[in-house]
mmCIF file of C-alpha atoms and ligand atoms in Angstrom:
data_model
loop_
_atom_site.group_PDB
_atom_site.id
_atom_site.type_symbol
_atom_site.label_atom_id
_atom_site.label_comp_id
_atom_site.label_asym_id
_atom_site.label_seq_id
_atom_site.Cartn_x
_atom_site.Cartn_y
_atom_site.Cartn_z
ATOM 1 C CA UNK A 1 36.658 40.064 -117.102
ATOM 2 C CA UNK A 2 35.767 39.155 -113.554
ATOM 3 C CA UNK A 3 32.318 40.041 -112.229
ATOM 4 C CA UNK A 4 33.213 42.376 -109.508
ATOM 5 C CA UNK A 5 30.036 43.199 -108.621
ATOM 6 C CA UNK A 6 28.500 42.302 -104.578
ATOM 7 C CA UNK A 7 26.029 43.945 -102.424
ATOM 8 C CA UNK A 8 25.682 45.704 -99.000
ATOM 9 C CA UNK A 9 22.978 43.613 -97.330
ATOM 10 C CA UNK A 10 20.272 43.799 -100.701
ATOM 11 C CA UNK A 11 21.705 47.218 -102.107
ATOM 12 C CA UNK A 12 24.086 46.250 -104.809
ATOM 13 C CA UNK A 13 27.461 47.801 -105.458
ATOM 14 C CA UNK A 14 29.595 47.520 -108.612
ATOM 15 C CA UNK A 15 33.012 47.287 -106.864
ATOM 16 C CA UNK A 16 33.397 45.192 -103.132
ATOM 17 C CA UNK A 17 36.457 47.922 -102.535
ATOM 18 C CA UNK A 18 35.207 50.851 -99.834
ATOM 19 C CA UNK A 19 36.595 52.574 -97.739
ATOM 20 C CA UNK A 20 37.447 52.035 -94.321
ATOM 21 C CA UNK A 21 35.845 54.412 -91.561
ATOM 22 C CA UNK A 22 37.530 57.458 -90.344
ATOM 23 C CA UNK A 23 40.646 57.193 -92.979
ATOM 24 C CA UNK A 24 38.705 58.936 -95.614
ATOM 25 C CA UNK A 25 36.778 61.298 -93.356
ATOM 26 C CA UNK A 26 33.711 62.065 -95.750
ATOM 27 C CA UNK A 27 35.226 61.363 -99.351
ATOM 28 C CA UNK A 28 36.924 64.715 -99.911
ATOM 29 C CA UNK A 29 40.332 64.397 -99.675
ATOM 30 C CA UNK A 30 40.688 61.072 -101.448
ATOM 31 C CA UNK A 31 38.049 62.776 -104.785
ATOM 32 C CA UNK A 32 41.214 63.879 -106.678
ATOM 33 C CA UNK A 33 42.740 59.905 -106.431
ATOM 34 C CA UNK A 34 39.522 57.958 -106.603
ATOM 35 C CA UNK A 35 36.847 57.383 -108.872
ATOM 36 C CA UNK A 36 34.077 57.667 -105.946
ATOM 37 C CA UNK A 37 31.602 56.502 -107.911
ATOM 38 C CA UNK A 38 33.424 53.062 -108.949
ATOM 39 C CA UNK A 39 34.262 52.133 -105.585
ATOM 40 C CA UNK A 40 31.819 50.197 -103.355
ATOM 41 C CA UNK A 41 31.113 52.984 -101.177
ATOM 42 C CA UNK A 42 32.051 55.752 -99.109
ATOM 43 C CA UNK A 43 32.242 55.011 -95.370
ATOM 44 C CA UNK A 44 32.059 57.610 -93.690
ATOM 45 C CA UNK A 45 33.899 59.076 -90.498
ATOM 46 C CA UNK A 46 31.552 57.514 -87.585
ATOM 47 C CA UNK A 47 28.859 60.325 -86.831
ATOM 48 C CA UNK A 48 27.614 61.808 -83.413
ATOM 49 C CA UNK A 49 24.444 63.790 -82.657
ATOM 50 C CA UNK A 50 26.448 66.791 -81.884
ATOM 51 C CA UNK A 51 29.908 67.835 -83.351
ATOM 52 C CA UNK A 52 32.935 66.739 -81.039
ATOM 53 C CA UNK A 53 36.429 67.799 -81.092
ATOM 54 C CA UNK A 54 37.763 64.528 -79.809
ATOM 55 C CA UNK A 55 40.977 63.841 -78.094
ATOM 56 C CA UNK A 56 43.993 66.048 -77.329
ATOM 57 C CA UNK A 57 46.898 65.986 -79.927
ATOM 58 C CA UNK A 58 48.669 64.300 -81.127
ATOM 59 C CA UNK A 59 46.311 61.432 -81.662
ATOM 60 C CA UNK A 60 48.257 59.272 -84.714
ATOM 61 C CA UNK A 61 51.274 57.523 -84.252
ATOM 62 C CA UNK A 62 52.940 55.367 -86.523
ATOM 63 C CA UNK A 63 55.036 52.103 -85.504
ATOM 64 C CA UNK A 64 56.951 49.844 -87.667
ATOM 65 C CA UNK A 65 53.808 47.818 -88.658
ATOM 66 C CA UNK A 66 50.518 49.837 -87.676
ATOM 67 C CA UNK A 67 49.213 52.912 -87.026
ATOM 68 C CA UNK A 68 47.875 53.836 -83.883
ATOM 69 C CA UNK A 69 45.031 56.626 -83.095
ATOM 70 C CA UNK A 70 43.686 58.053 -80.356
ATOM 71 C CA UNK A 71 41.074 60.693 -82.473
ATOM 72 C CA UNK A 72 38.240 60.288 -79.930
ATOM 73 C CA UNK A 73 35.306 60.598 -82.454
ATOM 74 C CA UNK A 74 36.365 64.070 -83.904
ATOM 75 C CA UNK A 75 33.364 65.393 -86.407
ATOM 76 C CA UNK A 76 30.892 67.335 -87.469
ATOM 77 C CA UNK A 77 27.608 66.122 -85.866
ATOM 78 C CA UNK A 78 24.410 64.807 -87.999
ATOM 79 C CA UNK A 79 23.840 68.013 -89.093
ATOM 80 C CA UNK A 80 27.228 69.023 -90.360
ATOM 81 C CA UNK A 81 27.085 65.692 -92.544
ATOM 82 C CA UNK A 82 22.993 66.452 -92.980
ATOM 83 C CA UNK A 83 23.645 69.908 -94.716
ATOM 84 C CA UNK A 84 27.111 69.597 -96.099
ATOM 85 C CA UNK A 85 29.479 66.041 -96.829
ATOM 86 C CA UNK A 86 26.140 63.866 -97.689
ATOM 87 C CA UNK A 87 24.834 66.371 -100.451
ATOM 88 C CA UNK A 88 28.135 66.737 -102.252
ATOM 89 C CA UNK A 89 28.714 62.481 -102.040
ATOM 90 C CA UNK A 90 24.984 62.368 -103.462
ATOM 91 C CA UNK A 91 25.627 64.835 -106.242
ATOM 92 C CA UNK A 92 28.400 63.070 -107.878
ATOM 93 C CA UNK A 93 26.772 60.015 -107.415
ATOM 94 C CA UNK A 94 28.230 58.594 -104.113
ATOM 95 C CA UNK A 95 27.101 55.950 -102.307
ATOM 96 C CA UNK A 96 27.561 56.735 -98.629
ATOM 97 C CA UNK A 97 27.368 53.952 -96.129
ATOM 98 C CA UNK A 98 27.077 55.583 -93.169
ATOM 99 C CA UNK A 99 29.179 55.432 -89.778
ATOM 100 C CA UNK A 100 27.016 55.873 -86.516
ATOM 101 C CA UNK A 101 27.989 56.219 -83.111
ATOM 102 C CA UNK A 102 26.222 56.933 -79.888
ATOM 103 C CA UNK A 103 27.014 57.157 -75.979
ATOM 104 C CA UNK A 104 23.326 55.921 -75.275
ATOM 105 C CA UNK A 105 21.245 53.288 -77.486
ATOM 106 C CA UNK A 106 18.589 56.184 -78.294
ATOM 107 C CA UNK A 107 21.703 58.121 -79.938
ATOM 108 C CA UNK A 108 21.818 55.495 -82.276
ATOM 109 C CA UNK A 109 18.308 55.373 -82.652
ATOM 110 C CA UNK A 110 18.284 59.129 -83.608
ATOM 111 C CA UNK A 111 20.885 58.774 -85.871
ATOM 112 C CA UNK A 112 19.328 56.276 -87.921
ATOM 113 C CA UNK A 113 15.839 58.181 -87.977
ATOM 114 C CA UNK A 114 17.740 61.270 -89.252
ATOM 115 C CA UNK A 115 19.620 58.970 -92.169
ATOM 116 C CA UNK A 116 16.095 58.128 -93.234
ATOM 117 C CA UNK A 117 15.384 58.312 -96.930
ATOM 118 C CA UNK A 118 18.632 60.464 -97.197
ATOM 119 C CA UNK A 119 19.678 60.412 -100.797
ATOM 120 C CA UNK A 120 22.773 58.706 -101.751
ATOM 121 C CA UNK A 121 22.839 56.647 -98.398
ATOM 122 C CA UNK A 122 23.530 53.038 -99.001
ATOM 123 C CA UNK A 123 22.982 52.097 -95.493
ATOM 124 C CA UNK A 124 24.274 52.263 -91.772
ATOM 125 C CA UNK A 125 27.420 50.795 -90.230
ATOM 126 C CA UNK A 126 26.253 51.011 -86.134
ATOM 127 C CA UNK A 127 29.906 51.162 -84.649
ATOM 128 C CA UNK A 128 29.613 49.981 -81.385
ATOM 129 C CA UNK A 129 33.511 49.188 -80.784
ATOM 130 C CA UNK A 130 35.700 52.710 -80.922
ATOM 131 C CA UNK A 131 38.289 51.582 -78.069
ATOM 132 C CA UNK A 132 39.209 55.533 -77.954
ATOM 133 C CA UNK A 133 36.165 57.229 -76.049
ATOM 134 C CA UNK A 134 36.493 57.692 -72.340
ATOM 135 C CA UNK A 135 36.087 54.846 -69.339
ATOM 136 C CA UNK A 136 35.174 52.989 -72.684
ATOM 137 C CA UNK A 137 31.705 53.204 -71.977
ATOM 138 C CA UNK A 138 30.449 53.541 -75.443
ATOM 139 C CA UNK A 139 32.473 50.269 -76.716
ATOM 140 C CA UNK A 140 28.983 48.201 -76.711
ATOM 141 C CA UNK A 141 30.525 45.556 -78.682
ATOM 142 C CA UNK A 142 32.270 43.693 -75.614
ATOM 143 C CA UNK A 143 28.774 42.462 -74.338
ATOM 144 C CA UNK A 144 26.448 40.803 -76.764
ATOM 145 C CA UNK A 145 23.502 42.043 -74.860
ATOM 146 C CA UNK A 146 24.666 45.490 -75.108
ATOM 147 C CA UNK A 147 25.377 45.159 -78.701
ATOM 148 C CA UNK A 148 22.331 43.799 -79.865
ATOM 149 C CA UNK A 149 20.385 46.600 -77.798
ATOM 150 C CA UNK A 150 22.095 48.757 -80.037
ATOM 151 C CA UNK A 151 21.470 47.158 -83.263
ATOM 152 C CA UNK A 152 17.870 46.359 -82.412
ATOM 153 C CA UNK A 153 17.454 50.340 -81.956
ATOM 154 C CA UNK A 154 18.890 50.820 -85.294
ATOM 155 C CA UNK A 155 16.994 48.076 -87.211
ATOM 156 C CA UNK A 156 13.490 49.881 -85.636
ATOM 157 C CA UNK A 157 14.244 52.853 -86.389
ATOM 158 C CA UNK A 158 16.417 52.692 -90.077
ATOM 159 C CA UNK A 159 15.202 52.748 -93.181
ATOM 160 C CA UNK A 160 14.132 49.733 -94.485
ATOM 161 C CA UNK A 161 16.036 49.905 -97.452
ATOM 162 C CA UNK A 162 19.406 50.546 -95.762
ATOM 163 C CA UNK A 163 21.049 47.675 -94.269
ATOM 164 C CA UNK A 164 22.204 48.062 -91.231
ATOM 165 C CA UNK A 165 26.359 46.648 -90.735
ATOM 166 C CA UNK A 166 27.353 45.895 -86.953
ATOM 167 C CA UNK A 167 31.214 47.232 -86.934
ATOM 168 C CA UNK A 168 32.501 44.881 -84.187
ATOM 169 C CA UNK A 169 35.469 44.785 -82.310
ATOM 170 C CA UNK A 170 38.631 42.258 -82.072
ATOM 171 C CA UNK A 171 39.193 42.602 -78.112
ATOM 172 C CA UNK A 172 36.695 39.986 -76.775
ATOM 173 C CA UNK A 173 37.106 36.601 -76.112
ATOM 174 C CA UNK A 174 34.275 34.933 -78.732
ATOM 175 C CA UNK A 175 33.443 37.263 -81.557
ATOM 176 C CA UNK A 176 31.147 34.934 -83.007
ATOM 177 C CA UNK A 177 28.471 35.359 -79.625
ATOM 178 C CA UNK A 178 28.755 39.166 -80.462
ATOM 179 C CA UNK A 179 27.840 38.208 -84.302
ATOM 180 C CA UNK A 180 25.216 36.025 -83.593
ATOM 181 C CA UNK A 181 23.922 38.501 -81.131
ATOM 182 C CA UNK A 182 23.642 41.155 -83.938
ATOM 183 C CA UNK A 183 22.569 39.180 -86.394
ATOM 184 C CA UNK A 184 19.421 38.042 -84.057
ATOM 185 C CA UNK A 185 19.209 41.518 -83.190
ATOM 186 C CA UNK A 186 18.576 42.777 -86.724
ATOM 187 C CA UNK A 187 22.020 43.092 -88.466
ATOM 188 C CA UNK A 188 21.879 42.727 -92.103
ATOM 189 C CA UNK A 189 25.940 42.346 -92.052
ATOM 190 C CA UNK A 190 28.686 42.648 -89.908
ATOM 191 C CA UNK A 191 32.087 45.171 -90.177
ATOM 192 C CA UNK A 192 34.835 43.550 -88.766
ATOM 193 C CA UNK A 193 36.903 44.816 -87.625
ATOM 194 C CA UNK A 194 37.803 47.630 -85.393
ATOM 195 C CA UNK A 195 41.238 48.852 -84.222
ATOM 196 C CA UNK A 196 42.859 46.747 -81.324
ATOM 197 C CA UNK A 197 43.820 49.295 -78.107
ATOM 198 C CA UNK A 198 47.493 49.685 -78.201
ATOM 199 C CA UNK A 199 50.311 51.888 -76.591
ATOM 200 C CA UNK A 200 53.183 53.739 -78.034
ATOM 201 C CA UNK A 201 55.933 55.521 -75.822
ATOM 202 C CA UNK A 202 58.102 58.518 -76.550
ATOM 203 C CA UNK A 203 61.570 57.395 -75.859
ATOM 204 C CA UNK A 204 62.658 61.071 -75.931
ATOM 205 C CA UNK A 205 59.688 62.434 -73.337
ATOM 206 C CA UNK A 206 59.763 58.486 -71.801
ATOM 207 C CA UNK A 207 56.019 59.456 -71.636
ATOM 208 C CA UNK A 208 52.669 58.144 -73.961
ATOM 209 C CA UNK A 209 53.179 59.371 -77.172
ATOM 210 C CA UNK A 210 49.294 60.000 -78.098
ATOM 211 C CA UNK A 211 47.296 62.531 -76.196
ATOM 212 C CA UNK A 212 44.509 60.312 -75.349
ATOM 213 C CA UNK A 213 47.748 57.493 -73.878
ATOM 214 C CA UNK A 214 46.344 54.362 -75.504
ATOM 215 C CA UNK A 215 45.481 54.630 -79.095
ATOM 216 C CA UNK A 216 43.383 51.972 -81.699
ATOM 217 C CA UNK A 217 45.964 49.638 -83.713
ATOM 218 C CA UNK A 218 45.110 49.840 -86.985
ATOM 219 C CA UNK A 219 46.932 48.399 -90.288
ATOM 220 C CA UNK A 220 49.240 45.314 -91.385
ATOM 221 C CA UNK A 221 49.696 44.195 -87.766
ATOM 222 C CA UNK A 222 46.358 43.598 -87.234
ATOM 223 C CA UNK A 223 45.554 42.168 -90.620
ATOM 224 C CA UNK A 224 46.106 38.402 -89.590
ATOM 225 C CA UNK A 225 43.864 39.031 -86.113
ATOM 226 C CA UNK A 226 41.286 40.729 -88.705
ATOM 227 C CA UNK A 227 41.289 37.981 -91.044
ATOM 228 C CA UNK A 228 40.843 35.291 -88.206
ATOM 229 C CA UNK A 229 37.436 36.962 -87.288
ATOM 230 C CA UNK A 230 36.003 36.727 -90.449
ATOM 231 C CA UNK A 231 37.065 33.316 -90.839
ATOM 232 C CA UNK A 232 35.175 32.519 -87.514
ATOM 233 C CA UNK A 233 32.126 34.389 -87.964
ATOM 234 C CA UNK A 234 31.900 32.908 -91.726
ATOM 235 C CA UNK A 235 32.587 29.336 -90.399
ATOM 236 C CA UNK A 236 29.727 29.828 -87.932
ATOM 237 C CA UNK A 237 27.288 32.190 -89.683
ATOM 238 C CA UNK A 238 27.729 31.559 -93.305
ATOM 239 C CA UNK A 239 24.574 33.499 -94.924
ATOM 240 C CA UNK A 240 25.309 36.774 -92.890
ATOM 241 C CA UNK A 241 27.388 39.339 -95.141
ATOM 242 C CA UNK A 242 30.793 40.444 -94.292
ATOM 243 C CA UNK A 243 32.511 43.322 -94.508
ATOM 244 C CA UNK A 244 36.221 42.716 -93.961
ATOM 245 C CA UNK A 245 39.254 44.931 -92.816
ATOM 246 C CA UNK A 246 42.199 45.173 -90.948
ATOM 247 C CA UNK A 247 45.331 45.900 -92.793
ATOM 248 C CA UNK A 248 44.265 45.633 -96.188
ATOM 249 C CA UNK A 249 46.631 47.520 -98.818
ATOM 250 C CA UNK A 250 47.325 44.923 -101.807
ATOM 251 C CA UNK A 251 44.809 42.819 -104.036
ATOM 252 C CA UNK A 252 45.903 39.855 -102.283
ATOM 253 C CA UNK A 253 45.492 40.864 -99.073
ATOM 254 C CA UNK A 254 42.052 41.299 -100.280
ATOM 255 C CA UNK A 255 41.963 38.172 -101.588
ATOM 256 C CA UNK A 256 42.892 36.441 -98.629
ATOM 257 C CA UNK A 257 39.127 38.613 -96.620
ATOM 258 C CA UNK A 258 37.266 37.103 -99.455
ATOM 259 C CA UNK A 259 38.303 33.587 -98.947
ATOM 260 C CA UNK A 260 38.012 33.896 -95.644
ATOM 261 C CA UNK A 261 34.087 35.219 -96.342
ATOM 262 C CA UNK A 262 34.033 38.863 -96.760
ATOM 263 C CA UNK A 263 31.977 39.709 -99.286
ATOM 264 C CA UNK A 264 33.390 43.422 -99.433
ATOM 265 C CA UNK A 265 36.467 44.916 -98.290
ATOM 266 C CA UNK A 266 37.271 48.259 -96.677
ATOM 267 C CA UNK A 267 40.875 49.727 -96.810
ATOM 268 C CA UNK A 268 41.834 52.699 -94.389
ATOM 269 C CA UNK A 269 45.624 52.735 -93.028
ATOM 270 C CA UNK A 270 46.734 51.990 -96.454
ATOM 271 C CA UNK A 271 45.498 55.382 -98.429
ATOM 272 C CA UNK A 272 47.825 57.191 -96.133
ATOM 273 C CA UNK A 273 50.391 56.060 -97.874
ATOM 274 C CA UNK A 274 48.733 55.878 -101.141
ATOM 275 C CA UNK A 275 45.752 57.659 -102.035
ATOM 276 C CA UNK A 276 45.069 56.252 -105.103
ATOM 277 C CA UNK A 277 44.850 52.699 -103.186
ATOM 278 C CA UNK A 278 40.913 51.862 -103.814
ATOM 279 C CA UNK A 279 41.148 51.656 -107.544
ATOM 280 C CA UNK A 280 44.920 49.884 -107.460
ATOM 281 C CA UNK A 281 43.846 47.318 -105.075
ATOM 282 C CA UNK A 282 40.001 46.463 -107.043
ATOM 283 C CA UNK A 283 42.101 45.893 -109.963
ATOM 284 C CA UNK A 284 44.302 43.647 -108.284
ATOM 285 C CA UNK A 285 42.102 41.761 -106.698
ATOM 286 C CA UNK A 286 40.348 41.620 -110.096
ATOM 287 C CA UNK A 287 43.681 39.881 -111.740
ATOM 288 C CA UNK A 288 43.797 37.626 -109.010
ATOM 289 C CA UNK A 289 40.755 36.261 -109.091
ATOM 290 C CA UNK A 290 40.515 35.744 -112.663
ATOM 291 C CA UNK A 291 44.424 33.925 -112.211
ATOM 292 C CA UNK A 292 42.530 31.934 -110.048
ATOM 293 C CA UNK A 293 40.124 31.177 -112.690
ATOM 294 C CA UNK A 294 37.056 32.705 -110.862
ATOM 295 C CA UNK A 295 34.557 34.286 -112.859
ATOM 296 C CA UNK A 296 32.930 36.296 -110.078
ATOM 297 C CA UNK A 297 34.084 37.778 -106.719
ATOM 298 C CA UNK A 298 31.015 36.268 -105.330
ATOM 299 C CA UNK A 299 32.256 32.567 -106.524
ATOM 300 C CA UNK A 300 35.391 33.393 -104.195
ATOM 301 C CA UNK A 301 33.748 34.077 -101.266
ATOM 302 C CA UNK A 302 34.588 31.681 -98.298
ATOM 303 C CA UNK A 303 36.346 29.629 -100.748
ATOM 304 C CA UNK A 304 38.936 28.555 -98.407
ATOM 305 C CA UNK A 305 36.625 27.025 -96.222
ATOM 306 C CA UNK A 306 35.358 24.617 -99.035
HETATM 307 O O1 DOR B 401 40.267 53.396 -84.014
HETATM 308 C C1 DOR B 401 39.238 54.063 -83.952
HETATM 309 N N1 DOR B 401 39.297 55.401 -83.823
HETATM 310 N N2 DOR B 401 38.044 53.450 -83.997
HETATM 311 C C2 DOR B 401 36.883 54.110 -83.865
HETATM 312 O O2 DOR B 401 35.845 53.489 -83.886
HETATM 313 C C3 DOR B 401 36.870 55.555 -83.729
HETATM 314 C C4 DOR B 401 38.161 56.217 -83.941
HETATM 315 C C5 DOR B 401 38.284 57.482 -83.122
HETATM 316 O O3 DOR B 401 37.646 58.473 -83.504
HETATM 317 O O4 DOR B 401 38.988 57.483 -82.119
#
């Protein structure tokens, strides 16, 4: 059998299948289709200081090849996830990588001081790059200065022990300056990538579908845009871990993030449609890779640019 096993940053992880941020909220809903504790890990629903109601509804949309949200950071504040969603991951064994986002950089900085030492968290993904908050003054990643002030807040105040993933966003011009920024900034890996802002109209109403107008693309149509940026960033920073996603809902869509240089994958739009999706696409990408006559996942990675 292949060795699936990878890591987040230093922690190890027995499976490089997680899932995506915001399409599993906290792990609940998807415990009755997933082994939780055979997947990589758990990321979580990004997380606020306070709790937030988010945008007005409707705020998901389906089109022919994506889906398209406008939730507006909906959730239970730090101390929701504090007292309730992180204590039931950790007591069946969870690992919880952690979604964190802020208006200002000492939000951030809270957030990861609260995360400290928390059991069953694996680490932090920072997301600088939700395209759905207004005048989008929180989407950091746009400006590598911005970003890095970010991630240089987090890496001070984290945990050691939990590495800290950037979650960066398609809609700039040179996504490797934003990675390298990071990366100098502290980042022990990058998420890439976030939804791409997109617009669906109501022929009915002739008006914006979504309540919040514009809405984050998420799924298949993105997946080749997704892919490219973790080609790039690979290409140009080849030790720095990847998490990859954007459209991911077979093994060999997988397949193609880990050539590319992902070293983990996280699926989202796809466990809409199937909830059981994790576990179906680690075994596929398993099968692949030993078709391919790999004997690890981490062989694969960034194979296709050798
Ligand atoms: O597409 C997204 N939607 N990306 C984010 O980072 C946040 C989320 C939301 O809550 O709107």
């Amino acid at each position: 059998a292949v060795d699936m096993s990878t890591a987040l940053g230093a922690v190890p992880i027995p499976s490089p299948v997680l899932t995506a941020s915001g399409c599993s909220a906290f792990g609940r809903e998807l415990e009755p289709f997933v082994d939780l504790t055979a997947i990589g890990a758990v990321v979580t629903k990004s997380v606020q200081l306070r709790p937030r109601s988010g945008r007005p509804t409707p705020r998901m949309a389906e089109t022919p090849s994506g889906m398209l949200n406008s939730i507006g950071l909906q959730g239970p504040g730090i101390d929701g996830l504090l007292d309730g969603e992180l204590p039931w991951l950790a007591e069946r064994g969870a690992r919880a990588f952690v979604s964190i986002a802020g208006v200002r950089v000492e939000d951030f900085a809270e957030l990861a001081t609260r995360l400290r030492g928390v059991p069953g968290v694996a680490g932090l993904e920072v997301n600088i790059s939700c395209p759905n908050v207004e005048s989008r003054g929180e989407v950091f990643a746009c400006d590598p200065v911005a970003a890095s002030d970010v991630v240089a807040a987090v890496r001070a105040a984290a945990d050691p022990a939990q590495p800290i993933y950037a979650k960066l966003s398609p809609d700039v011009t040179d996504i490797v300056s934003v990675a390298r920024a990071v990366v100098d900034a502290g980042a022990d890996g990058l998420s890439m990538i976030n939804t791409l802002l997109g617009l669906v109209i109501d022929p009915d109403t002739m008006k914006p579908l979504l309540g919040g107008i514009t809405g984050g693309l998420s799924g298949p149509a993105i997946r080749p845009v997704a892919l490219r940026c973790v080609w790039q960033v690979h290409a140009a920073l080849p030790e720095v871990p990847i998490l990859g996603m954007g459209g991911i809902r077979s093994g060999l869509d997988a397949l193609q993030f880990v050539l590319a240089g992902a070293s983990a994958v996280s699926v989202g739009t796809a466990v809409f449609n199937d909830p059981s999706a994790l576990g179906r696409i680690h075994a596929e990408l398993a099968a692949a890779l030993e078709t391919r006559g790999f004997a690890s996942l981490r062989e694969a990675v960034g194979y296709a640019h050798r």
